[in-house]
Short mmCIF file of C-alpha atoms and ligand atoms in Angstrom, two decimals:
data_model
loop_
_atom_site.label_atom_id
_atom_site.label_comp_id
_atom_site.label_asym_id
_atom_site.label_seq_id
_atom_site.Cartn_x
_atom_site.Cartn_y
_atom_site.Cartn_z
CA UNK A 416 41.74 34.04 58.56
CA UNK A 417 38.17 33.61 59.87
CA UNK A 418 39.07 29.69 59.75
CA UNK A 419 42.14 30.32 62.14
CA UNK A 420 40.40 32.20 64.60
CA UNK A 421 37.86 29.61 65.28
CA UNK A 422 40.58 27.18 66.07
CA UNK A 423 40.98 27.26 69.75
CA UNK A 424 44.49 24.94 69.26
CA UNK A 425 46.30 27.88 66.92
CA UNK A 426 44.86 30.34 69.71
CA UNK A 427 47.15 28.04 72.18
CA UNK A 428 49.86 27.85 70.37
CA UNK A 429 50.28 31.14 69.51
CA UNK A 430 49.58 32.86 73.11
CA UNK A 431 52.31 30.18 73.86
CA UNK A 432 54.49 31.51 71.35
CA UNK A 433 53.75 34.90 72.39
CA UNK A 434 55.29 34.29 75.97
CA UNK A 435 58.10 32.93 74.95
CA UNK A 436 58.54 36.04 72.83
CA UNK A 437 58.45 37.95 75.58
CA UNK A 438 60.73 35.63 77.88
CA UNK A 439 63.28 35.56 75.02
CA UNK A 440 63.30 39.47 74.54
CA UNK A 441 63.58 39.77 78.20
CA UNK A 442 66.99 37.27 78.38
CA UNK A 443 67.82 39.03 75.31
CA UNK A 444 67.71 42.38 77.11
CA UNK A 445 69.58 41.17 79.96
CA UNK A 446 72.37 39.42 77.91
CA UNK A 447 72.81 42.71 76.04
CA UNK A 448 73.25 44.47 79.41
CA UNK A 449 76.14 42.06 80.36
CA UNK A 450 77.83 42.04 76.55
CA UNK A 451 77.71 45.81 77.36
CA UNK A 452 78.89 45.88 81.00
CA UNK A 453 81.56 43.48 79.18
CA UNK A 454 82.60 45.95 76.75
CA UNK A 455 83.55 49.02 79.59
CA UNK A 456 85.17 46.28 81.52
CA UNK A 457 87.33 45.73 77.71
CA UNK A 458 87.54 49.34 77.22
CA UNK A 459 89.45 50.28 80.73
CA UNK A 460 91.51 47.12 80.28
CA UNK A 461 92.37 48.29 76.82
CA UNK A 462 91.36 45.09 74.94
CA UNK A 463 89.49 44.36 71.36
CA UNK A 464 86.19 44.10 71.95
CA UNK A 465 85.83 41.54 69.61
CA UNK A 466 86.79 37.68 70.86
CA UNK A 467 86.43 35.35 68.01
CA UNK A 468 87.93 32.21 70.96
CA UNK A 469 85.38 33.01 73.51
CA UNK A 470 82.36 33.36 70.37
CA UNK A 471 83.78 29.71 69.13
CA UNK A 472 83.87 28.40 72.98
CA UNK A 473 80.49 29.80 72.91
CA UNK A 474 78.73 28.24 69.81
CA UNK A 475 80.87 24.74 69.86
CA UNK A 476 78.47 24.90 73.86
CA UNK A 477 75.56 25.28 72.10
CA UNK A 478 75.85 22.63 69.38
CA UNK A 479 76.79 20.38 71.99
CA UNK A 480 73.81 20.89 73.68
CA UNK A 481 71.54 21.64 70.81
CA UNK A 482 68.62 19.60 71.53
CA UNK A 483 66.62 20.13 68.16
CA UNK A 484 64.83 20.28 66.21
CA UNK A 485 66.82 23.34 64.87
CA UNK A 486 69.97 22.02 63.09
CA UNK A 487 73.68 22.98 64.14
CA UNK A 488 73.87 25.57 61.51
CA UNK A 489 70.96 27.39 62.13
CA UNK A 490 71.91 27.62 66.20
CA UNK A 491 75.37 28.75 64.85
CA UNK A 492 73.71 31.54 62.58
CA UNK A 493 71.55 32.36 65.29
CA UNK A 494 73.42 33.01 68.35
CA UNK A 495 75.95 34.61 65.58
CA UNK A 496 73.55 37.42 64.76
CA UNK A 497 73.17 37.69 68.65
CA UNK A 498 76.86 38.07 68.89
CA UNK A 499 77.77 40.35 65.77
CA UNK A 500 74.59 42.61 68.16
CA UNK A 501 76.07 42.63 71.10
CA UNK A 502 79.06 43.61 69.39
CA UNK A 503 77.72 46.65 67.55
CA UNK A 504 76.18 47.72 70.71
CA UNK A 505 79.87 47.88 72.29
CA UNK A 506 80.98 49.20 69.68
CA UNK A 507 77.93 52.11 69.58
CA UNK A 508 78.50 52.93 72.97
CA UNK A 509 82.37 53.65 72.31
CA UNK A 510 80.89 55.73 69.40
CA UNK A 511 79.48 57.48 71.74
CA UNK A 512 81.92 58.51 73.28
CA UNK A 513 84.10 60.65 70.24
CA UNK A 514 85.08 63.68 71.03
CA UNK A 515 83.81 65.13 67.54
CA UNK A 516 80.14 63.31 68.24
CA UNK A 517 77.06 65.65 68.47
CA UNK A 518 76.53 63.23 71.41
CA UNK A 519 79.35 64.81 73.25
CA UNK A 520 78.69 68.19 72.03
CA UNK A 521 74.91 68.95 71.26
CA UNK A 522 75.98 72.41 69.98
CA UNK A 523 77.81 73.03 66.56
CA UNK A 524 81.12 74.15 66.38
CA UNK A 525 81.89 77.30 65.46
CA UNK A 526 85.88 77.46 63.60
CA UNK A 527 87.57 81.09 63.62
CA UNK A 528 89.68 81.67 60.78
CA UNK A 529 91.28 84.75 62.54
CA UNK A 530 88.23 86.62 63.00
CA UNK A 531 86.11 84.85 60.56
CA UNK A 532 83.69 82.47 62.16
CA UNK A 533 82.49 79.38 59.86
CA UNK A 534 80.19 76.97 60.90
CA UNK A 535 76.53 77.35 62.37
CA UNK A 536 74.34 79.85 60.80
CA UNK A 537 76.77 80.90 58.38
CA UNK A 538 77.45 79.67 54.66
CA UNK A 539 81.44 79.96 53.46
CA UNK A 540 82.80 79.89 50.31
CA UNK A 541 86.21 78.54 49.69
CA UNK A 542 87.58 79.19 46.67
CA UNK A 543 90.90 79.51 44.68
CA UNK A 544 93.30 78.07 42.41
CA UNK A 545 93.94 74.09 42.45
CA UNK A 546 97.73 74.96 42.25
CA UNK A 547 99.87 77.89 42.93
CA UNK A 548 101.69 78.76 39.88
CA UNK A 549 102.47 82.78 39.91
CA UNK A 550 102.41 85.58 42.32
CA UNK A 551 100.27 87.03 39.39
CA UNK A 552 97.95 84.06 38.62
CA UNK A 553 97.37 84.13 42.94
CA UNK A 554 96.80 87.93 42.57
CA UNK A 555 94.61 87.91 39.78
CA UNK A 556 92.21 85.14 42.08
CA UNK A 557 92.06 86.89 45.06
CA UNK A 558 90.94 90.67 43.80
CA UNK A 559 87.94 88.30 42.56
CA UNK A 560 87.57 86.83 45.75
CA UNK A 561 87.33 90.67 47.42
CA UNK A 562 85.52 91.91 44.83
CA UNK A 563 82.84 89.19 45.98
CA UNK A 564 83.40 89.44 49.89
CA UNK A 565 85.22 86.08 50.03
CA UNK A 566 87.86 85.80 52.54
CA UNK A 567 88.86 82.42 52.44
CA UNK A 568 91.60 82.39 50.03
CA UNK A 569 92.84 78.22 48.78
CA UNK A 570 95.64 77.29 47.03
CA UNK A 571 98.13 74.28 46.82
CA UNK A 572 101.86 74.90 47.22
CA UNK A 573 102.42 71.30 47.97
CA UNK A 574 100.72 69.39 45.60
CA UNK A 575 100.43 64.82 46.19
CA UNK A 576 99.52 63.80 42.62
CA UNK A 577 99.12 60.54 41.49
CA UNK A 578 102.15 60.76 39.11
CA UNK A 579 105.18 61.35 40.03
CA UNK A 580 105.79 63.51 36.81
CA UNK A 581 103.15 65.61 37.50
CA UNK A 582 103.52 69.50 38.66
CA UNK A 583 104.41 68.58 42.37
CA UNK A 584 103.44 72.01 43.53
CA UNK A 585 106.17 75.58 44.30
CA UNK A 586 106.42 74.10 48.20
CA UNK A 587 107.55 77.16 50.47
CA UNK A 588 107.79 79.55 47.99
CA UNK A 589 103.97 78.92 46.94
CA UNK A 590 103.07 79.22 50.35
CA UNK A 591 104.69 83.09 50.46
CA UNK A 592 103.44 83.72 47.58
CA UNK A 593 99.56 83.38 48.97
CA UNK A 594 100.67 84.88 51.95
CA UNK A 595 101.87 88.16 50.21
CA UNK A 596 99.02 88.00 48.52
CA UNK A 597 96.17 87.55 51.09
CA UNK A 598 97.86 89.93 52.98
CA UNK A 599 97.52 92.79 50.12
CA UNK A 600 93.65 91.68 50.07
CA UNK A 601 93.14 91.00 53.81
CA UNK A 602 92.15 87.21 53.05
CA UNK A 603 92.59 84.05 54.86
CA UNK A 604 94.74 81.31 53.61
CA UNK A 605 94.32 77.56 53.26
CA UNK A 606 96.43 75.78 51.79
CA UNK A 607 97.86 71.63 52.15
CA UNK A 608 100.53 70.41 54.33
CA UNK A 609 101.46 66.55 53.65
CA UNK A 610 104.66 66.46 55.98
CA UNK A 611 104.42 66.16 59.61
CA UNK A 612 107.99 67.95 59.78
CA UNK A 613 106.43 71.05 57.81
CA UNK A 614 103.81 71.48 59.87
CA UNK A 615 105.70 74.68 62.30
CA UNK A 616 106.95 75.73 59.02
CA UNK A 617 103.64 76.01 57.39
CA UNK A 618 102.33 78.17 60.49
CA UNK A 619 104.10 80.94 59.58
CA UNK A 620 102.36 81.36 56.36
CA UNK A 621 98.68 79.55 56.43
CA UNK A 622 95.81 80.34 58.47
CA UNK A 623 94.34 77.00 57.98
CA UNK A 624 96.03 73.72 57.29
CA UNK A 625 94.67 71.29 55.04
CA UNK A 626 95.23 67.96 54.81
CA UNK A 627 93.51 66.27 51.46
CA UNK A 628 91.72 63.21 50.95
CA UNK A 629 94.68 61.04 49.78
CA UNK A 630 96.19 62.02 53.26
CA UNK A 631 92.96 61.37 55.72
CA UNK A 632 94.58 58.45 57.29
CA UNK A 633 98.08 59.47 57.37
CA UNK A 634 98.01 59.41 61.32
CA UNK A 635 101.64 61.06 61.91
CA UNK A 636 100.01 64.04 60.03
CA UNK A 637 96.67 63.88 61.90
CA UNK A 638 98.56 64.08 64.84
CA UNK A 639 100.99 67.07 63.64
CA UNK A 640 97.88 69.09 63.27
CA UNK A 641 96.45 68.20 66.28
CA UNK A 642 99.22 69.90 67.96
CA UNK A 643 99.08 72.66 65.32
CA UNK A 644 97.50 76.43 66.24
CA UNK A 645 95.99 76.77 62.96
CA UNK A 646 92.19 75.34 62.20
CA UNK A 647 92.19 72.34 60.44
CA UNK A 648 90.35 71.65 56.75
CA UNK A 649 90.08 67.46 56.57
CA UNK A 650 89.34 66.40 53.40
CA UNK A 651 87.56 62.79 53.12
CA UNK A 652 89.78 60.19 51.98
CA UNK A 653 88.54 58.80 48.24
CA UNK A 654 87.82 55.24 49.49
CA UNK A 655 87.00 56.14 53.48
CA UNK A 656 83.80 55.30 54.90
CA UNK A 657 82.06 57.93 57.17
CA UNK A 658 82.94 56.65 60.08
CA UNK A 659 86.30 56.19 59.19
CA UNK A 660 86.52 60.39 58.08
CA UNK A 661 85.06 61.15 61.99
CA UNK A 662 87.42 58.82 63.51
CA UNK A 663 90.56 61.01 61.32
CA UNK A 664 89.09 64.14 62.56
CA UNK A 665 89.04 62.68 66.28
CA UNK A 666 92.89 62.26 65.94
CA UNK A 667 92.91 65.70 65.55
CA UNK A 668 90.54 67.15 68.44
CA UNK A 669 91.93 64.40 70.68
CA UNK A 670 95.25 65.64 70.25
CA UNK A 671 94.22 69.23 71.65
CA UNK A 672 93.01 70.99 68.32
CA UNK A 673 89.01 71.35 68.69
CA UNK A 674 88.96 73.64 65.06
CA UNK A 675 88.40 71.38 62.57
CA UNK A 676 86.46 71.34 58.99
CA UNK A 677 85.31 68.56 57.68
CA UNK A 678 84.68 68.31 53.61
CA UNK A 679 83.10 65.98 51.48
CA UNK A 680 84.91 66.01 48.04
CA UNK A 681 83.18 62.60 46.42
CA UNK A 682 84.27 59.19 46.51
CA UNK A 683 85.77 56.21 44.17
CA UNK A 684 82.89 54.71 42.63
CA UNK A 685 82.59 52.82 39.16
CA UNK A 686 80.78 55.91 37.56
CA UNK A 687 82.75 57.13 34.83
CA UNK A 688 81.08 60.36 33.94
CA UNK A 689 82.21 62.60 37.00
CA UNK A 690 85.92 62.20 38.40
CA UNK A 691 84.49 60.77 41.89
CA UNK A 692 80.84 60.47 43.19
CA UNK A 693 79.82 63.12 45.48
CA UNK A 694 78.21 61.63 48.45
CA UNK A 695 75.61 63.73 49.52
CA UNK A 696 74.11 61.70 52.07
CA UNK A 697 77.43 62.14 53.85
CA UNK A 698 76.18 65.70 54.14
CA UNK A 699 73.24 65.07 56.35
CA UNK A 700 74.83 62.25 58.35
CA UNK A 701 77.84 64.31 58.83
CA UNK A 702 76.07 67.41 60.00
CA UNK A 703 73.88 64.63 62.42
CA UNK A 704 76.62 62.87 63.62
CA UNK A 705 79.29 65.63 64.07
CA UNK A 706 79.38 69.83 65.36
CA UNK A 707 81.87 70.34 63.29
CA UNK A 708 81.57 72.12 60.52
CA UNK A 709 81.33 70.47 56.91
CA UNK A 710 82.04 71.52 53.59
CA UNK A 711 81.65 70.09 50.06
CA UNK A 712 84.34 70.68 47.52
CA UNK A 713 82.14 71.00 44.45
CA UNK A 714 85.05 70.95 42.30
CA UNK A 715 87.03 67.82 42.53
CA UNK A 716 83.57 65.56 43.64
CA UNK A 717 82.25 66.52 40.17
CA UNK A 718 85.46 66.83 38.13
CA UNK A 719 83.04 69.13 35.33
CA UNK A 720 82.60 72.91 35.19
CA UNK A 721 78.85 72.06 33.66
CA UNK A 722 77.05 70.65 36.90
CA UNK A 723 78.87 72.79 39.75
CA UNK A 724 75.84 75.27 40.24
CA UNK A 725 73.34 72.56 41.14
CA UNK A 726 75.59 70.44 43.11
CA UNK A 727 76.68 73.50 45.19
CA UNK A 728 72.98 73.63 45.45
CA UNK A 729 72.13 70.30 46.21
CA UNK A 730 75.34 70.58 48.63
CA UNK A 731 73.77 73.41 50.58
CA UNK A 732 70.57 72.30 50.61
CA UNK A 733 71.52 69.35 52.06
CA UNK A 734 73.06 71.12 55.25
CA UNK A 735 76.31 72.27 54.31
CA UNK A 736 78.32 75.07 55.86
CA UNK A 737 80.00 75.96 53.01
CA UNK A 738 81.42 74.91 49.33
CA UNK A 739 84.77 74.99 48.08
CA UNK A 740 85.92 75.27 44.41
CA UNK A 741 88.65 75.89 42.15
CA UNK A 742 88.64 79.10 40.25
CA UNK A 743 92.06 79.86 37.96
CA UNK A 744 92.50 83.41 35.40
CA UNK A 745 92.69 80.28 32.55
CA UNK A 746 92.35 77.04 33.40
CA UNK A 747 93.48 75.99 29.99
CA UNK A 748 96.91 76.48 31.38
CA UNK A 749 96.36 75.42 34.66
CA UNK A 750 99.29 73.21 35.72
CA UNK A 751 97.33 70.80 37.53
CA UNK A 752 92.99 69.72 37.25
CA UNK A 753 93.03 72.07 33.78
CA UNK A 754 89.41 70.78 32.92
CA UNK A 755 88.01 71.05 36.32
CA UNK A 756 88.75 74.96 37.46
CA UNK A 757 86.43 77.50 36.11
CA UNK A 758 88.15 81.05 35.06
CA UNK A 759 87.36 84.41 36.72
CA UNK A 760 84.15 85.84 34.57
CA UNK A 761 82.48 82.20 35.02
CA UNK A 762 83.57 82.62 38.95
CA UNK A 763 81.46 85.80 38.96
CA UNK A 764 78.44 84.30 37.24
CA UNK A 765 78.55 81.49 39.72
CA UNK A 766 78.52 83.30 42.45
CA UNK A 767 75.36 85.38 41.41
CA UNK A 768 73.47 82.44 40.91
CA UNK A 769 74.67 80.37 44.66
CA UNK A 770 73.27 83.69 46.39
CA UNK A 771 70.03 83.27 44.40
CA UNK A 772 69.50 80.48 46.14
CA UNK A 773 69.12 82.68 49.18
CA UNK A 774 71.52 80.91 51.21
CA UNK A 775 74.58 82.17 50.76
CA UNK A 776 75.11 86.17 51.73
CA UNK A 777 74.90 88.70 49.35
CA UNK A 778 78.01 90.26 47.61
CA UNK A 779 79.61 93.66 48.87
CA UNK A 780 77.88 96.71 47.63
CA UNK A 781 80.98 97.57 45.50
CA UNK A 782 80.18 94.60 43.12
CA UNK A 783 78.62 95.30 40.09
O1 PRE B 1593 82.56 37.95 76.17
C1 PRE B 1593 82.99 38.93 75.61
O2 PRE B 1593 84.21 39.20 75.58
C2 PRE B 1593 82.09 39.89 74.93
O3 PRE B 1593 82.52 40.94 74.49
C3 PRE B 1593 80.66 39.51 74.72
C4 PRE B 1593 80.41 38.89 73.37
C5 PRE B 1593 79.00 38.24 73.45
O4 PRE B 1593 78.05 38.83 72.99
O5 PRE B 1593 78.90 37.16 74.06
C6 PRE B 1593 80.44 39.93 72.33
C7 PRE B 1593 81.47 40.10 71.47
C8 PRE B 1593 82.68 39.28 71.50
O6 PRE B 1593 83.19 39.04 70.22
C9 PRE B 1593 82.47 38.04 72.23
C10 PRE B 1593 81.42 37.84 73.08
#
């Protein structure tokens, strides 16, 4: 160190090198203001911003005029990495842009479920059975739903399971069997649509629509319940990036329906020890990136009864609006996710620890 700064040539050289540092940074600047002005003049023409023809007109240029010492391939990699940049910074801008970005709409969105607001300074709990299997097993779920204040009765009616010789779900007749049901306990119902064509249908009897991970990019769907009057729960897909989640819920709110719930419910992952991976950081980034509101479905990221109290934790903690989980009068039984659901006594338990945490309100005086 004290040997380089006595040498009055590395001084030179490097104050050289420092100008040109700044002279590059400047071009650099400027060329990223024209690959942007580029990318609006793309966007109103309607064409991919990416060119791989004009970025191999471009580098074939350069290593024809490459005048060393760097080799070919290092020019190529270079002006690449200025490309795949310039690219991103398109591409941010049109990110920009979403209709379901905090960038568009600083303020978080509050949903109404009826008269139920979820979403910005409250915590929700969804909860209910996995399947609906009875009028009786429904009935038995939501007087412990009341008896805890919850209003936000789930179940499924139509049920997309990965065998076809699996319980496929009651269809219509599951659906007015929660809506009997919620009725006779004044609760809200969720429940999953997977056909476009049942979308009117399903109005009649849910008071939100949900549309579950295996369906996040089904885009006829997304764009049924974009034209739907019900609030929207969108479940991530199981192998769907973030950005690939926001860009399913922006099929929705850019087809005229602003109320829409996003939830995390874990992703495909090698770990064998809980049925998917929940992705917490998706929490945080969602809640940074988005207004809407976002959930985490404790029950089908973990796949285990055993660890749902701290994840709900860890899921609230980390910025979530709410939590939604499986509860079933004996999941033993259950026709569908048996080892996942917890029964009705454990349901109680678990929710008198969650409002330890402070978070989540406290239960109607009538519980005890
Ligand atoms: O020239 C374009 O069409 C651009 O979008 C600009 C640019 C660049 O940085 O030069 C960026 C991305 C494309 O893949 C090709 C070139």
């Amino acid at each position: 160190m004290s040997q380089e700064q006595k040498s009055p040539d590395l001084e030179r050289l490097r104050s050289r090198v420092d100008e040109i540092n700044q002279q590059l940074l400047e071009l650099l600047s400027q060329r990223a203001e024209l690959a942007k002005a580029i990318g609006e003049v793309k966007k109103a023409q309607g064409v991919n911003r990416f060119d791989p023809v004009r970025e191999r007109d471009m580098l074939d240029q350069l290593v024809a005029d490459n005048p060393g010492p760097f080799d070919n391939d290092t020019i190529r990699h270079l002006f690449k990495q200025i490309f795949k940049a310039s690219l991103d910074l398109q591409q941010k801008d049109h990110k920009k842009a979403l209709l379901v970005s905090r960038k568009r709409h600083p303020e978080d969105t509050v949903v109404h479920v009826g008269e139920i607001p979820v979403g910005h300074d409250t915590k929700t709990i969804v909860a209910g059975p996995c399947s609906v299997e009875s009028e009786d097993q429904v009935r038995q779920v939501a007087q412990a739903l009341r008896k805890q204040g919850i209003s936000l009765l789930r179940g499924g009616a139509f049920k997309p399971r990965t065998s076809p010789y699996d319980f496929q779900g009651m269809g219509i007749e599951g659906l007015q069997i929660l809506r009997r049901v919620a009725d006779e306990f004044d609760l809200k119902v969720i429940s999953e649509i997977v056909n476009p064509a049942d979308m009117e249908m399903a109005e009649q009897y849910v008071d939100v629509i949900q549309i579950g991970a295996r369906n996040m990019q089904n885009f006829e769907l997304l764009k049924a319940a974009g034209a739907a009057s019900r609030p929207v729960f969108l479940k991530r897909g199981m192998s769907a990036t973030v950005e690939e989640f926001l860009f399913a819920a922006e099929y929705i709110v850019s087809r005229g329906n602003s109320q829409v719930m996003l939830c995390e419910r874990g992703i495909r992952t090698y770990e064998k020890w809980t049925r998917n991976t929940l992705d917490i950081s998706a929490v945080p980034i969602l809640k940074q990136e988005s207004h809407l509101p976002v959930f985490v479905d404790i029950t089908h990221s973990t796949g285990r009864r055993d660890i749902q109290l701290p994840v709900a934790r860890a899921a609230l903690a980390a910025g979530a609006d709410g939590i939604m989980l499986e509860v079933h009068p004996d999941p033993s039984v259950a026709l569908s996710d048996a080892n996942q659901q917890i029964d009705i006594p454990r349901f109680h338990t678990f929710m008198e620890e969650i409002r330890q945490t402070g978070l989540v309100a406290p239960a109607p005086v009538t519980v005890g």
